[in-house]
Short mmCIF file of C-alpha atoms in Angstrom, two decimals:
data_model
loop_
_atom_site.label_atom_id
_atom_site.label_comp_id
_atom_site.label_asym_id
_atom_site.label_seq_id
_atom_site.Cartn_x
_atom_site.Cartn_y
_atom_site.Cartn_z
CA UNK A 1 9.22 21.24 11.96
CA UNK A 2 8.06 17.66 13.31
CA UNK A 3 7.28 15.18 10.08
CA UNK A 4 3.51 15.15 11.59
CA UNK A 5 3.42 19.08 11.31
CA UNK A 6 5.03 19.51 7.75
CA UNK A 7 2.92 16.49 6.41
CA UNK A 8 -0.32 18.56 7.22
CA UNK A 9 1.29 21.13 5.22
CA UNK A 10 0.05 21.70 1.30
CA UNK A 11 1.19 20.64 -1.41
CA UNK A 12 0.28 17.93 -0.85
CA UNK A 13 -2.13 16.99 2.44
CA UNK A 14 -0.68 14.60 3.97
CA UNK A 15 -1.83 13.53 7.84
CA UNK A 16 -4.78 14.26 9.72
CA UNK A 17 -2.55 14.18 12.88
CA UNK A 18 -4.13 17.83 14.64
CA UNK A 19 -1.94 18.09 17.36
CA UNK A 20 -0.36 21.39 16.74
CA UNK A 21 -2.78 22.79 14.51
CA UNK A 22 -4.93 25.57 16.10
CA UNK A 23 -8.54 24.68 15.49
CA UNK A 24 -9.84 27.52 13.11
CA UNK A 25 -10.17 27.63 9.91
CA UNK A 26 -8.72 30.69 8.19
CA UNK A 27 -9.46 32.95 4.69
CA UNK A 28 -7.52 34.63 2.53
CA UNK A 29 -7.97 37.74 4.54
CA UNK A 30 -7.14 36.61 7.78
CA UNK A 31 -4.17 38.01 9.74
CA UNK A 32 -0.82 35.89 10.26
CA UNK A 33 1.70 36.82 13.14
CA UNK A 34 4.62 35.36 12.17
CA UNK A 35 8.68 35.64 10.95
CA UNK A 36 11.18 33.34 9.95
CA UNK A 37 14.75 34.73 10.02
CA UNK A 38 18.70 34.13 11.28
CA UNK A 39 18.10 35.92 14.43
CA UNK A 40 15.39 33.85 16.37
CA UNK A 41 16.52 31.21 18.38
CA UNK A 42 14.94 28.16 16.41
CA UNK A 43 16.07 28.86 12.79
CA UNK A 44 17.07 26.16 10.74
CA UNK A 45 15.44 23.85 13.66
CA UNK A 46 12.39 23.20 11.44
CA UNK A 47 14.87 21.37 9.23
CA UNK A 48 15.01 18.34 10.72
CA UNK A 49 13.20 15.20 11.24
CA UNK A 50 11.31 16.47 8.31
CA UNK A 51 9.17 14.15 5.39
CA UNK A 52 8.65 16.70 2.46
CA UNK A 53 6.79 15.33 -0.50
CA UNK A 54 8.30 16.78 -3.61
CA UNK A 55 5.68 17.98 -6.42
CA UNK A 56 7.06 17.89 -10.38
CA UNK A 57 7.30 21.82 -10.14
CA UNK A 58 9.17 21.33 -7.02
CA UNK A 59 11.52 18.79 -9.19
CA UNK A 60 12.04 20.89 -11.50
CA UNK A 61 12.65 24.45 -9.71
CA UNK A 62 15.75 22.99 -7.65
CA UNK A 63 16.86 20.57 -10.32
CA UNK A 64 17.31 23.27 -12.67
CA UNK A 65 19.41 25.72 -9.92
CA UNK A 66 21.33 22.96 -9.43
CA UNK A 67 22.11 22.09 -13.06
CA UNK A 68 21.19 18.69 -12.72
CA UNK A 69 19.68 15.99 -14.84
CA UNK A 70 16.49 14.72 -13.07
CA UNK A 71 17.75 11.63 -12.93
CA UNK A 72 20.76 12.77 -10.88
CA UNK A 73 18.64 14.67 -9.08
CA UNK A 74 15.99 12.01 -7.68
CA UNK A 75 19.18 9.93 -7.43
CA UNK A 76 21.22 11.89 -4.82
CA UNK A 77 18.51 14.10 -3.08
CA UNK A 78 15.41 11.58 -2.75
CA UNK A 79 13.58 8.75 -1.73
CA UNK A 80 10.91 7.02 -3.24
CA UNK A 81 7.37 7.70 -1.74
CA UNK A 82 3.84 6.99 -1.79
CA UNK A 83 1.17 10.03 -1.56
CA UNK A 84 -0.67 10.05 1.34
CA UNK A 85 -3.63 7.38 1.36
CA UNK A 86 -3.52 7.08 -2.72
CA UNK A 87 -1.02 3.84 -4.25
CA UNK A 88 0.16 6.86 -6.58
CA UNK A 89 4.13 6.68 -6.23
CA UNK A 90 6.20 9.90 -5.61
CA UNK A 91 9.49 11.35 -4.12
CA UNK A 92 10.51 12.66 -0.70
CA UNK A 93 13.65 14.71 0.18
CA UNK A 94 16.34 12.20 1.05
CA UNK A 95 17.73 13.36 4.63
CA UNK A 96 21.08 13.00 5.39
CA UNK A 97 22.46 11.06 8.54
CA UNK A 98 21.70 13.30 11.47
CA UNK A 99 18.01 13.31 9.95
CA UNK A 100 18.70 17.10 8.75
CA UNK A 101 17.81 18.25 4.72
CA UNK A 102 20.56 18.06 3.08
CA UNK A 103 20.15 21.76 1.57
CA UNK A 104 20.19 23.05 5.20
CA UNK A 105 22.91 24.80 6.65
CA UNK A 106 23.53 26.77 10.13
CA UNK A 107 23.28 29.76 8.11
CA UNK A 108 20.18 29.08 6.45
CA UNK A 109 18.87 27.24 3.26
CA UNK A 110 21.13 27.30 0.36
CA UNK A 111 18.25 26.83 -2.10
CA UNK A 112 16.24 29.27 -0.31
CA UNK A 113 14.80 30.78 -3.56
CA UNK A 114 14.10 27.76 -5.14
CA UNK A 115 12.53 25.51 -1.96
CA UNK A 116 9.79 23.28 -1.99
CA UNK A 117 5.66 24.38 -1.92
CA UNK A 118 5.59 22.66 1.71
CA UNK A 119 8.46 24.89 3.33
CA UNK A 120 7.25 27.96 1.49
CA UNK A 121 3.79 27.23 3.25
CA UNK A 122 4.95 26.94 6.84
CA UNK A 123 3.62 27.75 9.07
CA UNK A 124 0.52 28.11 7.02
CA UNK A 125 -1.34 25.04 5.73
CA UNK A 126 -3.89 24.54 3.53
CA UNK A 127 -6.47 22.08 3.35
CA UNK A 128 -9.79 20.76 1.37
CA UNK A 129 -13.51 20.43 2.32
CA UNK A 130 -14.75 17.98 -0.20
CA UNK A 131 -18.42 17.06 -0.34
CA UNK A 132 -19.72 13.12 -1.46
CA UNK A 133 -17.62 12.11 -4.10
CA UNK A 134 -21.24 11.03 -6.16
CA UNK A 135 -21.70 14.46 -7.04
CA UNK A 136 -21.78 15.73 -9.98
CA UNK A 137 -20.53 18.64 -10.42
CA UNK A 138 -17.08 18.14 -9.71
CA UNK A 139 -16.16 22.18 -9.23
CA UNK A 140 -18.17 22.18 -6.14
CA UNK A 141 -16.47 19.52 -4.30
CA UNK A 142 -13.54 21.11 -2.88
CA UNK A 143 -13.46 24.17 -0.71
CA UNK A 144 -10.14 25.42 -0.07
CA UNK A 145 -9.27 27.08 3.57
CA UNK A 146 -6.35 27.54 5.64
CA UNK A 147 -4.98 26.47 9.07
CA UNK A 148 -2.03 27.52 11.52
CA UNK A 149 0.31 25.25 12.88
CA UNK A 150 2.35 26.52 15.88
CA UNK A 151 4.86 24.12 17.35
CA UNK A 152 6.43 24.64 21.08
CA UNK A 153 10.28 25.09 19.66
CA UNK A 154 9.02 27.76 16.67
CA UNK A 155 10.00 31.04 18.03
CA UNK A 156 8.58 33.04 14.86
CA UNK A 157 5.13 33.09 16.37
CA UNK A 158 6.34 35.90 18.72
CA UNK A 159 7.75 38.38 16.00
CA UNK A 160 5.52 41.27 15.48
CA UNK A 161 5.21 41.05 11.78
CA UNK A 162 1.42 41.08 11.01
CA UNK A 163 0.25 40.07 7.09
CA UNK A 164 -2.37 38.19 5.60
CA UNK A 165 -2.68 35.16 4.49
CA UNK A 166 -2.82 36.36 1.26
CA UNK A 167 0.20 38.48 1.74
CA UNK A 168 2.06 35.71 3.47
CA UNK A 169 1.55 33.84 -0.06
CA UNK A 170 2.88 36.45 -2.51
CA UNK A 171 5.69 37.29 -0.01
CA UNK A 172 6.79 33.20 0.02
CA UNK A 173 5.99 32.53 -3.58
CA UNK A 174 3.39 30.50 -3.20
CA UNK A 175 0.64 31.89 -5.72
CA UNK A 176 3.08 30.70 -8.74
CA UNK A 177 4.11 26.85 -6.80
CA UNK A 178 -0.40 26.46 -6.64
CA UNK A 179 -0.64 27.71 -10.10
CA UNK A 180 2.18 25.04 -11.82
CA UNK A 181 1.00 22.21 -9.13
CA UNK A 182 -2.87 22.73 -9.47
CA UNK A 183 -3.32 20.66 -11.94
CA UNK A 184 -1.09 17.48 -10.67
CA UNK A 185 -2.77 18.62 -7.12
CA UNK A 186 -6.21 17.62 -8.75
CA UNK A 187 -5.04 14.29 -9.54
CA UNK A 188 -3.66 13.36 -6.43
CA UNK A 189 -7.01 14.36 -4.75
CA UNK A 190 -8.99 12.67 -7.73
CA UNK A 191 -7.16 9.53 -6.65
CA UNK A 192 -7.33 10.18 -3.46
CA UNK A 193 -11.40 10.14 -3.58
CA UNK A 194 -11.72 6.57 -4.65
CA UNK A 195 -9.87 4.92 -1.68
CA UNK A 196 -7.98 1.70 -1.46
CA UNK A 197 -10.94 -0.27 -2.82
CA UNK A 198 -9.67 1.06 -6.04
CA UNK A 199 -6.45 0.05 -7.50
CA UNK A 200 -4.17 1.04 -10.52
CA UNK A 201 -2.13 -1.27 -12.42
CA UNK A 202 1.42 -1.39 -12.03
CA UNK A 203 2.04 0.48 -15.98
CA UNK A 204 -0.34 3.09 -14.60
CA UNK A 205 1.83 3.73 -11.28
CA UNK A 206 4.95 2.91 -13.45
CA UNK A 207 3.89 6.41 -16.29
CA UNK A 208 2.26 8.44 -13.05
CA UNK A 209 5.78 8.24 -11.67
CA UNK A 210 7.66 9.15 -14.53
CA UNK A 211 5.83 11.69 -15.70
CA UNK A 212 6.11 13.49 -12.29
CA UNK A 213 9.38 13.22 -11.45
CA UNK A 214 11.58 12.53 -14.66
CA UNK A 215 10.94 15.10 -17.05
CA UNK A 216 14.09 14.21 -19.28
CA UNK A 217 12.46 10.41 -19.19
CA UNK A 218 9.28 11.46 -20.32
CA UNK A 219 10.52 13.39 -22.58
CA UNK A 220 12.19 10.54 -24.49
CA UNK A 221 8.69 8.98 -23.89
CA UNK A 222 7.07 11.55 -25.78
CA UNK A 223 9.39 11.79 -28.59
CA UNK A 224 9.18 7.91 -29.57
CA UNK A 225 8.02 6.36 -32.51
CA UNK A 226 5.47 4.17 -30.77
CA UNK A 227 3.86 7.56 -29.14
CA UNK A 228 4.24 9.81 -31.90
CA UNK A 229 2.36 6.75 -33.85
CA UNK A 230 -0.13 7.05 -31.14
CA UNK A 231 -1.27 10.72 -30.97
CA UNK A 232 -1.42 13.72 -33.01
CA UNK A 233 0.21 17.17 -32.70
CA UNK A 234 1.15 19.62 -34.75
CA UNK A 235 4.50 21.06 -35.12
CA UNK A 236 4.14 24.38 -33.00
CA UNK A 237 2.85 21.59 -30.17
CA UNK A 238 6.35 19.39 -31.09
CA UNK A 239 8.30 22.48 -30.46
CA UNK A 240 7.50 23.52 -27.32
CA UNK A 241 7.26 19.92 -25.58
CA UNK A 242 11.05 19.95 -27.13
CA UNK A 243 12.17 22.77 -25.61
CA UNK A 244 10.04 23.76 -22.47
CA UNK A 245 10.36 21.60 -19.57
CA UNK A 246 7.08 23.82 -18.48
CA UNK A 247 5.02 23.15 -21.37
CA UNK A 248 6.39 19.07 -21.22
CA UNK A 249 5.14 19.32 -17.18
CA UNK A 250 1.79 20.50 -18.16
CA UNK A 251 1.04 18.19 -21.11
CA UNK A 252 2.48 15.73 -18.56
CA UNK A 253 -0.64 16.33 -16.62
CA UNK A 254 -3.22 16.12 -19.36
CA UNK A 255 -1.81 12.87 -20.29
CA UNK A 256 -1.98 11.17 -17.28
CA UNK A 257 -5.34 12.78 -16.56
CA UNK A 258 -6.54 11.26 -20.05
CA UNK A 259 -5.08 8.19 -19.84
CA UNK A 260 -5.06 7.26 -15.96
CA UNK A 261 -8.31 8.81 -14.82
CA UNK A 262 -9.79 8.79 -18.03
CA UNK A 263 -10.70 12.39 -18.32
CA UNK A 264 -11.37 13.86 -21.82
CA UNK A 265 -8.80 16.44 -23.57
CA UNK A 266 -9.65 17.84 -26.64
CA UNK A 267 -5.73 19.03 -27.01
CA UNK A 268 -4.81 15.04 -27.01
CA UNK A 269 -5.80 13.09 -29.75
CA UNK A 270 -5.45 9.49 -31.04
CA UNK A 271 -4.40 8.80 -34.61
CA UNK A 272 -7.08 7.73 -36.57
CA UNK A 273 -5.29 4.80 -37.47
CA UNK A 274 -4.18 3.52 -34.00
CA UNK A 275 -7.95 4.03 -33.20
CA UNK A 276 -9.40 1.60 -36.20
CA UNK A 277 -5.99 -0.62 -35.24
CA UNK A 278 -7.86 -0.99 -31.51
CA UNK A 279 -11.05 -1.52 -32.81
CA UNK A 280 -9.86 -4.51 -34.76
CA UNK A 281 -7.90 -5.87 -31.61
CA UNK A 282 -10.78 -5.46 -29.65
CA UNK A 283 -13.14 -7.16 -32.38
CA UNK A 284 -10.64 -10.00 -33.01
CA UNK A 285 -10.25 -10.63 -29.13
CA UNK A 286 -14.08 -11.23 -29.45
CA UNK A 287 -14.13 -13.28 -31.85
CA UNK A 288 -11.60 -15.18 -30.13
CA UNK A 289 -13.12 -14.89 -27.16
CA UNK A 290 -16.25 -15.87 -28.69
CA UNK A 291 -14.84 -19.32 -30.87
CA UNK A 292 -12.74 -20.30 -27.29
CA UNK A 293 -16.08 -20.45 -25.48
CA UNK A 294 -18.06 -22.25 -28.70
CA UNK A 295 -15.02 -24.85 -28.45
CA UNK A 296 -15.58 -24.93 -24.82
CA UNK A 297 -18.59 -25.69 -25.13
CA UNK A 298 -18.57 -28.67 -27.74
CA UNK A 299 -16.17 -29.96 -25.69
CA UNK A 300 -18.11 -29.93 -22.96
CA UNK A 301 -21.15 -31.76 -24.89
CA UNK A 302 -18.59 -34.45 -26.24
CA UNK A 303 -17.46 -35.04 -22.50
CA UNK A 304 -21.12 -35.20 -22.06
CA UNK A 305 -21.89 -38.04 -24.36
CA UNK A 306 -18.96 -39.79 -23.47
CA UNK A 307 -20.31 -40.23 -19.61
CA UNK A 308 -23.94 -41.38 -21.17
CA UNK A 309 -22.18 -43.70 -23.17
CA UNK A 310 -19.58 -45.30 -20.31
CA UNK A 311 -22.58 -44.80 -17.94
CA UNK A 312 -24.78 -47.25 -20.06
CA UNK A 313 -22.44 -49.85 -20.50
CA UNK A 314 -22.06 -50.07 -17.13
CA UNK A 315 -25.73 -50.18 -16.73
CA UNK A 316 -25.64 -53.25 -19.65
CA UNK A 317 -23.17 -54.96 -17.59
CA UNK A 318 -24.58 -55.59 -14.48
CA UNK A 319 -25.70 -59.24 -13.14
CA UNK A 320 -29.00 -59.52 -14.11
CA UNK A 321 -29.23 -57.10 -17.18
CA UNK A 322 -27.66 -59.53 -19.73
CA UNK A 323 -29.21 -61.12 -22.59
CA UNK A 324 -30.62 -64.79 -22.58
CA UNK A 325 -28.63 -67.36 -24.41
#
């Protein structure tokens, strides 16, 4: 698979490059000739040459077969990213010298049950139709529909196997990937709707990267005194961000949806107290704000006076203007 081929693939979108995409748009329902295995010609050839955007479920699912700490993880298998047209920061799998996955083998994938959303798509993709961003009701503006992509070397095509598209997902997994990356999905295309004009600050890209690739991280992040000061949960919530790296991904979501794209959650709350605490940082930076300019301005009227004054005694001085003896 070419890197213009798997970047069309979902999660997430990334290229409008249509050469090898057959122009129609498919459903659920429609039919799929197609199957991957040892004995065609190409297999394993769609492993190369590849640029696979890894989604925090993704991270997780092979992390976790290989026993690994996400830290050694994103350390040894990939490469820092940005998501298509968005500044948001991500992670790609790292390939190894020949340009090959580093999972891949002539035999096949060793973390075949555990592989990214992109590969388990292949060679299905999936796309959005979004309507102008001004709307307001924000369910309506993304259609979902599907896509083939058939590349020259991908012998597959000319199996006989005949399924559905909605077959094609349940047999590849990819109904439970779309359910644990919907929600990090809808951020990445929330983003993606404003365009370059709009950009986040370096703390915001700094927590959207962490929280989507480094569970362990934010974890730690979670569990401090400065953000356990900050927000309220109760015990049964404390417990299960603790222990389940699925329930930590998901509240991983909410938070950045909260406090990135500013989207309400009733399930995240601010401490009373850190609330007033703003309040009175935001009223004292006013009143600051509001003495500096005061200041500024006296100044500015002393400064002022000082130039009528110098100005006059200039005028006083001039041949002419002087007093009679």
């Amino acid at each position: 698979m070419s890197n213009k081929q798997q970047e069309n693939e979902r999660p997430p979108i990334f290229s409008n490059n249509p050469s090898n995409i057959m122009p129609q748009k498919l459903t659920l329902d429609s039919k799929l000739k197609f199957r991957c295995h040892p004995g065609v010609s190409c297999f394993t050839a769609c492993c190369g040459n590849i640029n696979i955007i890894l989604t925090p479920y993704d991270i997780l699912r092979i992390r976790r077969a290989l026993n690994l700490p996400a830290e050694e993880f994103l350390l040894r298998y990939t490469t820092p990213t940005y998501l298509e047209k968005t500044d948001l920061p991500g992670v790609k799998i790292m390939l190894d010298e020949e340009g090959r996955c580093p999972f891949v083998t002539p035999e096949g994938c060793t973390i075949y049950p555990y592989r990214p959303t992109t590969c388990r798509y292949y060679p299905v993709g999936m796309s959005y139709f979004r309507e102008a961003p001004e709307k307001k009701d924000e369910k309506a503006l993304a259609e979902e529909f599907y896509f083939l992509v058939k590349e020259e070397h991908c012998k597959g095509h000319l199996e006989d196997k005949i399924q559905t598209i909605q077959e094609w997902r349940v047999d590849q997994g990819i109904d439970e990937s779309d359910l644990m990356n919907k929600e990090w999905m809808e951020l990445v295309m929330r983003r993606k709707s404003f365009g370059y004009q709009a950009t986040l600050s370096e703390p915001a890209k700094r927590i959207f990267f962490l929280a989507s690739t480094d569970l362990d991280k934010f974890r730690d992040l979670v569990f401090s005194d400065a953000f356990l000061s900050s927000y309220e949960f109760d015990e049964e919530t404390l417990q299960k961000l603790r222990e389940d790296d699925i329930e930590l991904m998901r509240f991983a979501f909410r938070f950045l949806a909260a406090t990135i794209f500013g989207i309400r959650d009733s399930g995240l709350k601010v401490r009373e107290e850190r609330l007033q605490q703003k309040m009175e940082q935001i009223k004292k930076h006013r009143a600051g704000a509001e003495k500096r300019a005061q200041e500024t301005y006296q100044e500015l009227l002393q400064d002022h006076e000082k130039l009528k004054k110098q100005a006059g005694a200039k005028k006083s001085a001039a041949p002419g203007k002087g007093s009679a003896d």
